[in-house]
PDB file of C-alpha atoms in Angstrom:
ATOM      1  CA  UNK A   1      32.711 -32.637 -84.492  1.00 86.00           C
ATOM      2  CA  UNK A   2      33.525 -36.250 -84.446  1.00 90.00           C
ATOM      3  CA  UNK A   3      33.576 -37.945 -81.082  1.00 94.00           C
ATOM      4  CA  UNK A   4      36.053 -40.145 -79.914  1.00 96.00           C
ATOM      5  CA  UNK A   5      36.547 -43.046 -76.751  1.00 97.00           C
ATOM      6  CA  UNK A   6      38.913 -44.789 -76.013  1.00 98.00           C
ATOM      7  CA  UNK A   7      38.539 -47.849 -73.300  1.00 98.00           C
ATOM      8  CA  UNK A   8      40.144 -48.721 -70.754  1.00 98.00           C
ATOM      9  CA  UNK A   9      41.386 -45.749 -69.737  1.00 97.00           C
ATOM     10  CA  UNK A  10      43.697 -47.792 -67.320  1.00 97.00           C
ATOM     11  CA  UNK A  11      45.230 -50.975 -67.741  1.00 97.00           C
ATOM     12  CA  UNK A  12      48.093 -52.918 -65.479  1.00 97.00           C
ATOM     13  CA  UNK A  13      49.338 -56.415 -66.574  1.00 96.00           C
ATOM     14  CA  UNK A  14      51.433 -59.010 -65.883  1.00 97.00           C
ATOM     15  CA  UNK A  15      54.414 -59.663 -68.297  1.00 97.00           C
ATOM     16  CA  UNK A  16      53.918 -62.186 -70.773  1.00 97.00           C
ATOM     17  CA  UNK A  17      49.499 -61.483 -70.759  1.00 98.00           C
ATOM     18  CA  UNK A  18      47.352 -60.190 -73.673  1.00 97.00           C
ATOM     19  CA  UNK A  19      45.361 -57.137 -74.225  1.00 97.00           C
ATOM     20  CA  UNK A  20      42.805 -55.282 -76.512  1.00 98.00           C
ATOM     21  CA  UNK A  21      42.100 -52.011 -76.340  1.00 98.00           C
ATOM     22  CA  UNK A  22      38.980 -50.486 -77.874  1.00 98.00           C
ATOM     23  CA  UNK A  23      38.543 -47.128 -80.026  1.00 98.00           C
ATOM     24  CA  UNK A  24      34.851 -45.860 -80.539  1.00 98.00           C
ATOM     25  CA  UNK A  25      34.057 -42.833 -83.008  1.00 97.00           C
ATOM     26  CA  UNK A  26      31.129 -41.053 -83.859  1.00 95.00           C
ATOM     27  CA  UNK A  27      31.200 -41.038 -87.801  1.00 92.00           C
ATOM     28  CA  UNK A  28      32.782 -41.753 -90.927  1.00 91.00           C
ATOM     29  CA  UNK A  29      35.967 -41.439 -90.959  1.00 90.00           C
ATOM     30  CA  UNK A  30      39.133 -41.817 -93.828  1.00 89.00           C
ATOM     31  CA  UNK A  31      41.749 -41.729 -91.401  1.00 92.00           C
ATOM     32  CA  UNK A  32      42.407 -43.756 -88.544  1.00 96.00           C
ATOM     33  CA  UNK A  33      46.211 -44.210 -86.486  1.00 97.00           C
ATOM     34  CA  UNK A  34      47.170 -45.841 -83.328  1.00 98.00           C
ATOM     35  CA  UNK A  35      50.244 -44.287 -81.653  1.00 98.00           C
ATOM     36  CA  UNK A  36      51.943 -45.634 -78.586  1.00 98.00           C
ATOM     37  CA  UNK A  37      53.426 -42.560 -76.356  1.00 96.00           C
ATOM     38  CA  UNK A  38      56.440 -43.483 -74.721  1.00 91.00           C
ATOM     39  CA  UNK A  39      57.799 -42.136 -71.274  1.00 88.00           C
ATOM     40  CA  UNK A  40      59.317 -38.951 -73.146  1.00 89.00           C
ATOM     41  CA  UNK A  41      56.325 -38.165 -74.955  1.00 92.00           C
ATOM     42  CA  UNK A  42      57.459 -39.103 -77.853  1.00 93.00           C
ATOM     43  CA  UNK A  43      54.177 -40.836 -80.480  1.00 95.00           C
ATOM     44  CA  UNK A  44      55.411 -43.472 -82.353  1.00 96.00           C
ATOM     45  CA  UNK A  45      52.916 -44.565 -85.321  1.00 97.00           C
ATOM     46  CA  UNK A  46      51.658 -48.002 -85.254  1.00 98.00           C
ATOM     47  CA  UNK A  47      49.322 -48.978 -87.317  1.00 98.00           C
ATOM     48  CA  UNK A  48      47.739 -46.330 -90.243  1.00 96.00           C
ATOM     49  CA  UNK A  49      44.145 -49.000 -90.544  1.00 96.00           C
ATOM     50  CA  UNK A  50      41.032 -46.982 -91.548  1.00 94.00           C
ATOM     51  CA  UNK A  51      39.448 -49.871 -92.297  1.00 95.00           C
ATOM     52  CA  UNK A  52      40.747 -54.033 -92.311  1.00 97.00           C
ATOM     53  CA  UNK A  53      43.062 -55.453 -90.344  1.00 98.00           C
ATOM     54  CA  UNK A  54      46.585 -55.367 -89.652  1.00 98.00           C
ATOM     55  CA  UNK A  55      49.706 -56.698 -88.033  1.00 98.00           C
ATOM     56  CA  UNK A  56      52.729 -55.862 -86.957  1.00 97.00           C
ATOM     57  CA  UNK A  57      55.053 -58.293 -84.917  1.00 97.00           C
ATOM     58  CA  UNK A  58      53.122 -58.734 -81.696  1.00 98.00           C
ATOM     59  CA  UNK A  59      50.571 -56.235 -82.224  1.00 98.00           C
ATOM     60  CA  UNK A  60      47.557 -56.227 -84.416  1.00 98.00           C
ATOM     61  CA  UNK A  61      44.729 -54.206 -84.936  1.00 98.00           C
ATOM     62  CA  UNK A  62      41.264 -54.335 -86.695  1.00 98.00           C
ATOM     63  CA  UNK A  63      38.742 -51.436 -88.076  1.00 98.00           C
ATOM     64  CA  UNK A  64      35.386 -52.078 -88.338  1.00 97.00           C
ATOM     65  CA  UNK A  65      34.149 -48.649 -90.527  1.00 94.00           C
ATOM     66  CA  UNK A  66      30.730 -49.615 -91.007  1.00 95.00           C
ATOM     67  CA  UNK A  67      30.446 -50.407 -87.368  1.00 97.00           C
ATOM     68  CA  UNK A  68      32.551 -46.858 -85.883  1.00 97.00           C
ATOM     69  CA  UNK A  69      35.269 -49.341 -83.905  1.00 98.00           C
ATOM     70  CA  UNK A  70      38.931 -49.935 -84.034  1.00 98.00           C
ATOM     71  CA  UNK A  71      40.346 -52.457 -81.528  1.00 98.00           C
ATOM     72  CA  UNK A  72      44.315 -52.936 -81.003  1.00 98.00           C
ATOM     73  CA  UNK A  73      45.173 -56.316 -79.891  1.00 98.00           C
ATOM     74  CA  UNK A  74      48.747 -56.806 -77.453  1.00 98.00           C
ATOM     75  CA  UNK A  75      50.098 -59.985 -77.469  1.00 97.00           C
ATOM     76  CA  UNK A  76      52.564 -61.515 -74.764  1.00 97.00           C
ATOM     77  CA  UNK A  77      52.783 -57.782 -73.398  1.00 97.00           C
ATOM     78  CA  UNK A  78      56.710 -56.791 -72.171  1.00 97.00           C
ATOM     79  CA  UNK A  79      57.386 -53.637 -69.432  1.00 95.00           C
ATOM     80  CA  UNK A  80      58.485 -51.694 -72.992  1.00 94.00           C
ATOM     81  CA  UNK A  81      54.793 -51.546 -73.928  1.00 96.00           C
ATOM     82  CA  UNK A  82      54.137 -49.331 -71.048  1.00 96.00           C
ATOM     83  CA  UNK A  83      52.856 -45.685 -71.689  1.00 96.00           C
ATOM     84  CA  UNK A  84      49.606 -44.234 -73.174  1.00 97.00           C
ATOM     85  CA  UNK A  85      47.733 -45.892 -76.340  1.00 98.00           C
ATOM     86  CA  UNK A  86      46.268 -42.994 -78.549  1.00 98.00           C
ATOM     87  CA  UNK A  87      43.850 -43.860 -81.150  1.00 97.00           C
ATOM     88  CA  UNK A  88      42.857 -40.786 -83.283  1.00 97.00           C
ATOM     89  CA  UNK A  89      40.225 -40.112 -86.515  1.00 95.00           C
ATOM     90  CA  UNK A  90      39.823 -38.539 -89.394  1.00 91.00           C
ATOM     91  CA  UNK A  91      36.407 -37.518 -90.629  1.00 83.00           C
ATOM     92  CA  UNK A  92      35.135 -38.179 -94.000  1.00 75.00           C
ATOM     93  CA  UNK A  93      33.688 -35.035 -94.634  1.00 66.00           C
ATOM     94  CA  UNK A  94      34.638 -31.785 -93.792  1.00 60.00           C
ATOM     95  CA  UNK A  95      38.731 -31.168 -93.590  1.00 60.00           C
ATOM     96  CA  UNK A  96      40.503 -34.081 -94.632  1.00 60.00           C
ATOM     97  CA  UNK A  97      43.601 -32.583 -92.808  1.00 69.00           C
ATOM     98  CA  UNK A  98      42.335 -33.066 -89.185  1.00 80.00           C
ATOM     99  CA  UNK A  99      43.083 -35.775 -86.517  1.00 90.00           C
ATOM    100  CA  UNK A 100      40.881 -35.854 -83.413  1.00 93.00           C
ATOM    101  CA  UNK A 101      42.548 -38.018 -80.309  1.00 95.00           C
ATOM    102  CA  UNK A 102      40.963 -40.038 -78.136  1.00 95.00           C
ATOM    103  CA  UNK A 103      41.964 -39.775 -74.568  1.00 94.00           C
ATOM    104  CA  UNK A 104      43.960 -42.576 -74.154  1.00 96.00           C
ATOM    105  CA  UNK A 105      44.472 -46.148 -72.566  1.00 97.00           C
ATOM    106  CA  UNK A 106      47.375 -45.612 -70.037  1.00 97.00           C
ATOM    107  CA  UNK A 107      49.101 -49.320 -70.036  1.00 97.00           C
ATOM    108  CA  UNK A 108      51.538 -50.350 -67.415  1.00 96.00           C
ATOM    109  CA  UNK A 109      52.865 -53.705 -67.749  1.00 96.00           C
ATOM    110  CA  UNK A 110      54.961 -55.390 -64.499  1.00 96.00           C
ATOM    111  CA  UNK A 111      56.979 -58.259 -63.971  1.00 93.00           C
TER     112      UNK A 111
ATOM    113  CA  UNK B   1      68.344 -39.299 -91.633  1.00 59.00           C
ATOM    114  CA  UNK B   2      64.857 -38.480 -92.566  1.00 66.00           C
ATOM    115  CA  UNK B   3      62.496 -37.138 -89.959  1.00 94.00           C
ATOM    116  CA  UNK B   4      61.043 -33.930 -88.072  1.00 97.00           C
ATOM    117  CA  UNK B   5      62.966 -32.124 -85.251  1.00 96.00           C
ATOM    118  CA  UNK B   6      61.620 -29.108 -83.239  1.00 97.00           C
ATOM    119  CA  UNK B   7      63.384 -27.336 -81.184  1.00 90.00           C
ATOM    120  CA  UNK B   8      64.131 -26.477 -78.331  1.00 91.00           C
ATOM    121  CA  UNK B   9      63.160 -29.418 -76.347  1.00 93.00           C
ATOM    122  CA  UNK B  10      62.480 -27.615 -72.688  1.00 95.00           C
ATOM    123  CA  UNK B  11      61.517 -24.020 -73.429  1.00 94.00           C
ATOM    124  CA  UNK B  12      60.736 -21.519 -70.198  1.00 94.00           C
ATOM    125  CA  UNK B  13      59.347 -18.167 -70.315  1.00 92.00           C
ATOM    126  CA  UNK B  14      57.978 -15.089 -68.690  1.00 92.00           C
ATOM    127  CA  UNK B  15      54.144 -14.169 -68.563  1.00 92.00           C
ATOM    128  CA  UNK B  16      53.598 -11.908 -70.989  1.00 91.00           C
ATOM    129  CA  UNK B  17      56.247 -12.807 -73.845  1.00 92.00           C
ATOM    130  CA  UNK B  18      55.682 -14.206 -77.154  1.00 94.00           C
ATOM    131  CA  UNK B  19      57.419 -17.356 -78.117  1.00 95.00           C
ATOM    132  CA  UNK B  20      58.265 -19.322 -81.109  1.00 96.00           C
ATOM    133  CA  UNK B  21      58.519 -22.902 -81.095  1.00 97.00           C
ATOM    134  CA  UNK B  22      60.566 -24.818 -84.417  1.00 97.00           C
ATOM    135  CA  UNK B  23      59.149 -27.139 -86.736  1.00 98.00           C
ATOM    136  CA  UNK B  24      61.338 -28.683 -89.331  1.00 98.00           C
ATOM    137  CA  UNK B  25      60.935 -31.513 -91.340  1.00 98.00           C
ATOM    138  CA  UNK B  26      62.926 -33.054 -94.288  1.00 97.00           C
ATOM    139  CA  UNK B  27      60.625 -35.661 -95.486  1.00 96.00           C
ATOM    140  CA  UNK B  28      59.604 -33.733 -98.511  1.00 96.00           C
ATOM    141  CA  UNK B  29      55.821 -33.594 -97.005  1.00 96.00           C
ATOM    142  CA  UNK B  30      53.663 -31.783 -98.253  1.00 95.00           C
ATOM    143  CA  UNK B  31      51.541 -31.033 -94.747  1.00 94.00           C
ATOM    144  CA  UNK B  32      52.465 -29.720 -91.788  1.00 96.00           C
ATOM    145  CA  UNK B  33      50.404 -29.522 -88.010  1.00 96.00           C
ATOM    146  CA  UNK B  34      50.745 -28.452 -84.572  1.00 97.00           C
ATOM    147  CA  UNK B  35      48.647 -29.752 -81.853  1.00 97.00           C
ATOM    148  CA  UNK B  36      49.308 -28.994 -78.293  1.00 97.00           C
ATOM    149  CA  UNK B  37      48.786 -31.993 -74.876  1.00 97.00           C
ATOM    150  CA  UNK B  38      47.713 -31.115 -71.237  1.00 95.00           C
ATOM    151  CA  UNK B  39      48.517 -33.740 -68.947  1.00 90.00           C
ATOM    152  CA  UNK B  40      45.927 -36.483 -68.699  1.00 86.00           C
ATOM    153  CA  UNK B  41      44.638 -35.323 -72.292  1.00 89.00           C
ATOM    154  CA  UNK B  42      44.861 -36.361 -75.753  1.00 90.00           C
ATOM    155  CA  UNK B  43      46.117 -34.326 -78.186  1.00 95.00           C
ATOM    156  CA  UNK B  44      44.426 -31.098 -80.041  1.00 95.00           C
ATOM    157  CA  UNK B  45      44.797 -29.129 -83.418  1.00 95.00           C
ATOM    158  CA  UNK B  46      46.014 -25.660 -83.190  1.00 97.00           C
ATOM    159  CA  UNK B  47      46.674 -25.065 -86.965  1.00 96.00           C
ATOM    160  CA  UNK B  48      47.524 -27.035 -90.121  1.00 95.00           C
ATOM    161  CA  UNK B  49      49.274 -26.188 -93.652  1.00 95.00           C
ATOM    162  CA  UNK B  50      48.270 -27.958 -96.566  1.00 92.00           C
ATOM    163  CA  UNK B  51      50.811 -26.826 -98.828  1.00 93.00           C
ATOM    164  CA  UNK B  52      53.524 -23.892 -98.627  1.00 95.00           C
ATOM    165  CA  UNK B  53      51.701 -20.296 -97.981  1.00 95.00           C
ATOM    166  CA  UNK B  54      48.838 -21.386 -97.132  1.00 94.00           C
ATOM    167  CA  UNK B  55      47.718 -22.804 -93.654  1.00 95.00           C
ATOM    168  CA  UNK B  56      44.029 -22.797 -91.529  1.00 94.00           C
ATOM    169  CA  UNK B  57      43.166 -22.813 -88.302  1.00 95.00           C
ATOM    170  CA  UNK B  58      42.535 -25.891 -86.269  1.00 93.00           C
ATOM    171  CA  UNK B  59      40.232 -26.368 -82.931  1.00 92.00           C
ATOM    172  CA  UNK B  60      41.885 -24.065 -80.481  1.00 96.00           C
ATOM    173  CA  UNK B  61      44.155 -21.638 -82.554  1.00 96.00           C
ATOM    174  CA  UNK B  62      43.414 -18.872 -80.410  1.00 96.00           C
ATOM    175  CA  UNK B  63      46.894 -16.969 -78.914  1.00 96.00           C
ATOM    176  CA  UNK B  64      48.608 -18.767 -81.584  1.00 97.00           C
ATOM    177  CA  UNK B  65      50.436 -17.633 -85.082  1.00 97.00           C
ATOM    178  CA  UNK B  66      52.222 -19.986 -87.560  1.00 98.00           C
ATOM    179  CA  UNK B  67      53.874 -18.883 -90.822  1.00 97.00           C
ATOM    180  CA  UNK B  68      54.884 -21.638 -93.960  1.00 97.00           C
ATOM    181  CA  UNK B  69      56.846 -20.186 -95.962  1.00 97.00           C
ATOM    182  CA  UNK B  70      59.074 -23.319 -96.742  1.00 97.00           C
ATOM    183  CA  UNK B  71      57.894 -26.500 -97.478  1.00 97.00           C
ATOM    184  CA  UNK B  72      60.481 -28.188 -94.689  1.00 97.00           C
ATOM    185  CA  UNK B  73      59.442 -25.042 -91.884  1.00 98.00           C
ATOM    186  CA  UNK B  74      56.071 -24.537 -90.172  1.00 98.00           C
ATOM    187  CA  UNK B  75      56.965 -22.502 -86.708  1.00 98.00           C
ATOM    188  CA  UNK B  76      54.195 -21.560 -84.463  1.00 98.00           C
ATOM    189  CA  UNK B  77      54.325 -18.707 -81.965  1.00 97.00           C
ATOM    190  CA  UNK B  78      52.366 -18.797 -78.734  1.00 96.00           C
ATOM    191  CA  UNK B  79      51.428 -14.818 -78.200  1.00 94.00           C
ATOM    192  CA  UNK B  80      50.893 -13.807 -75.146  1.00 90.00           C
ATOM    193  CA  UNK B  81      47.017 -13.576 -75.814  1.00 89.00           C
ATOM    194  CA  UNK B  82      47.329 -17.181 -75.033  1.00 90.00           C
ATOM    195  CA  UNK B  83      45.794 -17.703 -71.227  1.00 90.00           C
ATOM    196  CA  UNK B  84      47.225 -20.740 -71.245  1.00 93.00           C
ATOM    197  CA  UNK B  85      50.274 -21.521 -72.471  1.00 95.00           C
ATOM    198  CA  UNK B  86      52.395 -24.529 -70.654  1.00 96.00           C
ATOM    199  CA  UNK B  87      52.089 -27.194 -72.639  1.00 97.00           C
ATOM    200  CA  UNK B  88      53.575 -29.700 -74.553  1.00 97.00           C
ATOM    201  CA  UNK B  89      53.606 -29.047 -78.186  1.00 98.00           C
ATOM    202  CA  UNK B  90      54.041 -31.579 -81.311  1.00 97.00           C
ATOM    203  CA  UNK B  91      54.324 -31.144 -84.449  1.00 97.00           C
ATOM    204  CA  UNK B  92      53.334 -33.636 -87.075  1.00 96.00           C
ATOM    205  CA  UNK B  93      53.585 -33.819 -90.797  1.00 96.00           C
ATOM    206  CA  UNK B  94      52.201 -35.918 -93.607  1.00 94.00           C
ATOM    207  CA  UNK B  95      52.389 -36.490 -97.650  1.00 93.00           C
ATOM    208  CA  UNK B  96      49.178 -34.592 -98.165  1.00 87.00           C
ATOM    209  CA  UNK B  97      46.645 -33.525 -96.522  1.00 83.00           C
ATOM    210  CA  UNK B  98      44.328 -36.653 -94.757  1.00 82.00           C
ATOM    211  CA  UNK B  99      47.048 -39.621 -95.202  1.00 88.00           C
ATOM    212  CA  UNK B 100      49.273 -40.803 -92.378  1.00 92.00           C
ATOM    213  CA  UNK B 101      50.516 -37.953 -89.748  1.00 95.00           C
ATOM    214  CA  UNK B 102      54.251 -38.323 -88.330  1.00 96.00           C
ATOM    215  CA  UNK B 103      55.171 -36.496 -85.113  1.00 96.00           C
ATOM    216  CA  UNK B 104      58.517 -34.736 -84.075  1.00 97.00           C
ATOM    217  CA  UNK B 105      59.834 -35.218 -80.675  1.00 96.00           C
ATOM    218  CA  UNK B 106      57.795 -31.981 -79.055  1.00 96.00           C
ATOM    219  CA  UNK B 107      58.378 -28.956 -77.109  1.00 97.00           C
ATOM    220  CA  UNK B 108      57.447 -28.532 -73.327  1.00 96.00           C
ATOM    221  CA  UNK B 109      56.398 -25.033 -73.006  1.00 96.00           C
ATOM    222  CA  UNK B 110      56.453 -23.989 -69.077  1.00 96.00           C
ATOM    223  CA  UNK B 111      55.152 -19.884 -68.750  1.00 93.00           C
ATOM    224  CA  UNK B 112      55.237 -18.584 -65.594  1.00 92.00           C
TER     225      UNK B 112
END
């Protein structure tokens, strides 16, 4: 099945300081979400960006397709952007129905 | 207030006893998933429903049952063939099949 990484796996900052974390898969896909997971567990969507780029406020985030990369870009981070970044696929053959999550990029941000 | 709630949040329970964990959603959506999270881990596909009556097994449905027989319902019970069973366990839905999943709150799962 299709492969997915997710780097850093670990990431403190400073208030106020930019990030990008970085989504590698293994093949095609047609489906392609970032979720943030907050302290409850709780995923919240944030971008839906199989391919292009988006933006949303102070985040942003680009798919490359042709090159198997998605990157999500933090701007002037806050402490409510801590918690775990999931980035997760869909493949473009085979089940159109399935999601496979990376591991994560756990993101702490202090004051 | 659109949106998907399972239920119960904390759920505890005896080796050896079948559970079932709620799934409902009203957001008209057409597909319905479960995927279960160990700690440290990103999340995996037990089963998906593409439409009412009809659902397929995901990565790891082994110990598991679901049943759709309502659009807005998609429970899944954790048998006790399951060898491992505490968890935490969202459910997601989406329009159709392959566009943009949504996720309920989850359900911690602790067997003992």
């Amino acid at each position: 099945g299709i492969q997915v990484e997710q780097s850093p796996p670990d990431l403190i900052l400073q208030e106020g300081a930019n990030s990008t974390l970085r989504c590698n898969f293994s093949d095609s896909v047609n489906n392609l979400q970032w979720f943030h997971q907050n302290p409850w567990g709780q995923l919240i969507n944030l971008f839906y960006i199989p391919s292009g780029t988006k933006q949303n406020g102070r985040l942003s985030a680009t798919t490359v397709a042709t090159e198997r990369y998605s990157l999500l870009y933090i701007s002037s981070s806050q402490t409510t952007d801590s918690g775990v970044y999931f980035c997760a696929v869909g493949p473009n053959t085979g089940t159109a129905s399935k999601l496979t999550f990376g591991t994560g990029t756990r993101l702490q941000v202090t004051l | 207030d659109g949106g998907i709630t399972q239920s119960p949040k904390y759920l505890f329970r005896k080796e050896g006893q079948n559970v079932t964990l709620s799934c409902e959603q009203n957001l008209n959506h057409d597909a319905m998933y479960w995927y279960r999270q160990d700690p440290g881990q990103g999340l995996r596909l037990i089963y998906y429903s593409q439409i009412v009556n009809d659902f397929q097994k995901g990565d790891i449905a082994e110990g598991y049952s679901v049943s759709r027989e309502k659009k807005e319902s998609f429970p899944l019970t954790v048998t006790s063939a399951q060898k491992n069973p505490t968890a935490f366990y969202l459910c997601a839905s989406s329009i159709v099949a392959g566009s943009e999943q949504y996720f309920g709150p989850g359900t911690r799962l602790t067997v003992t």
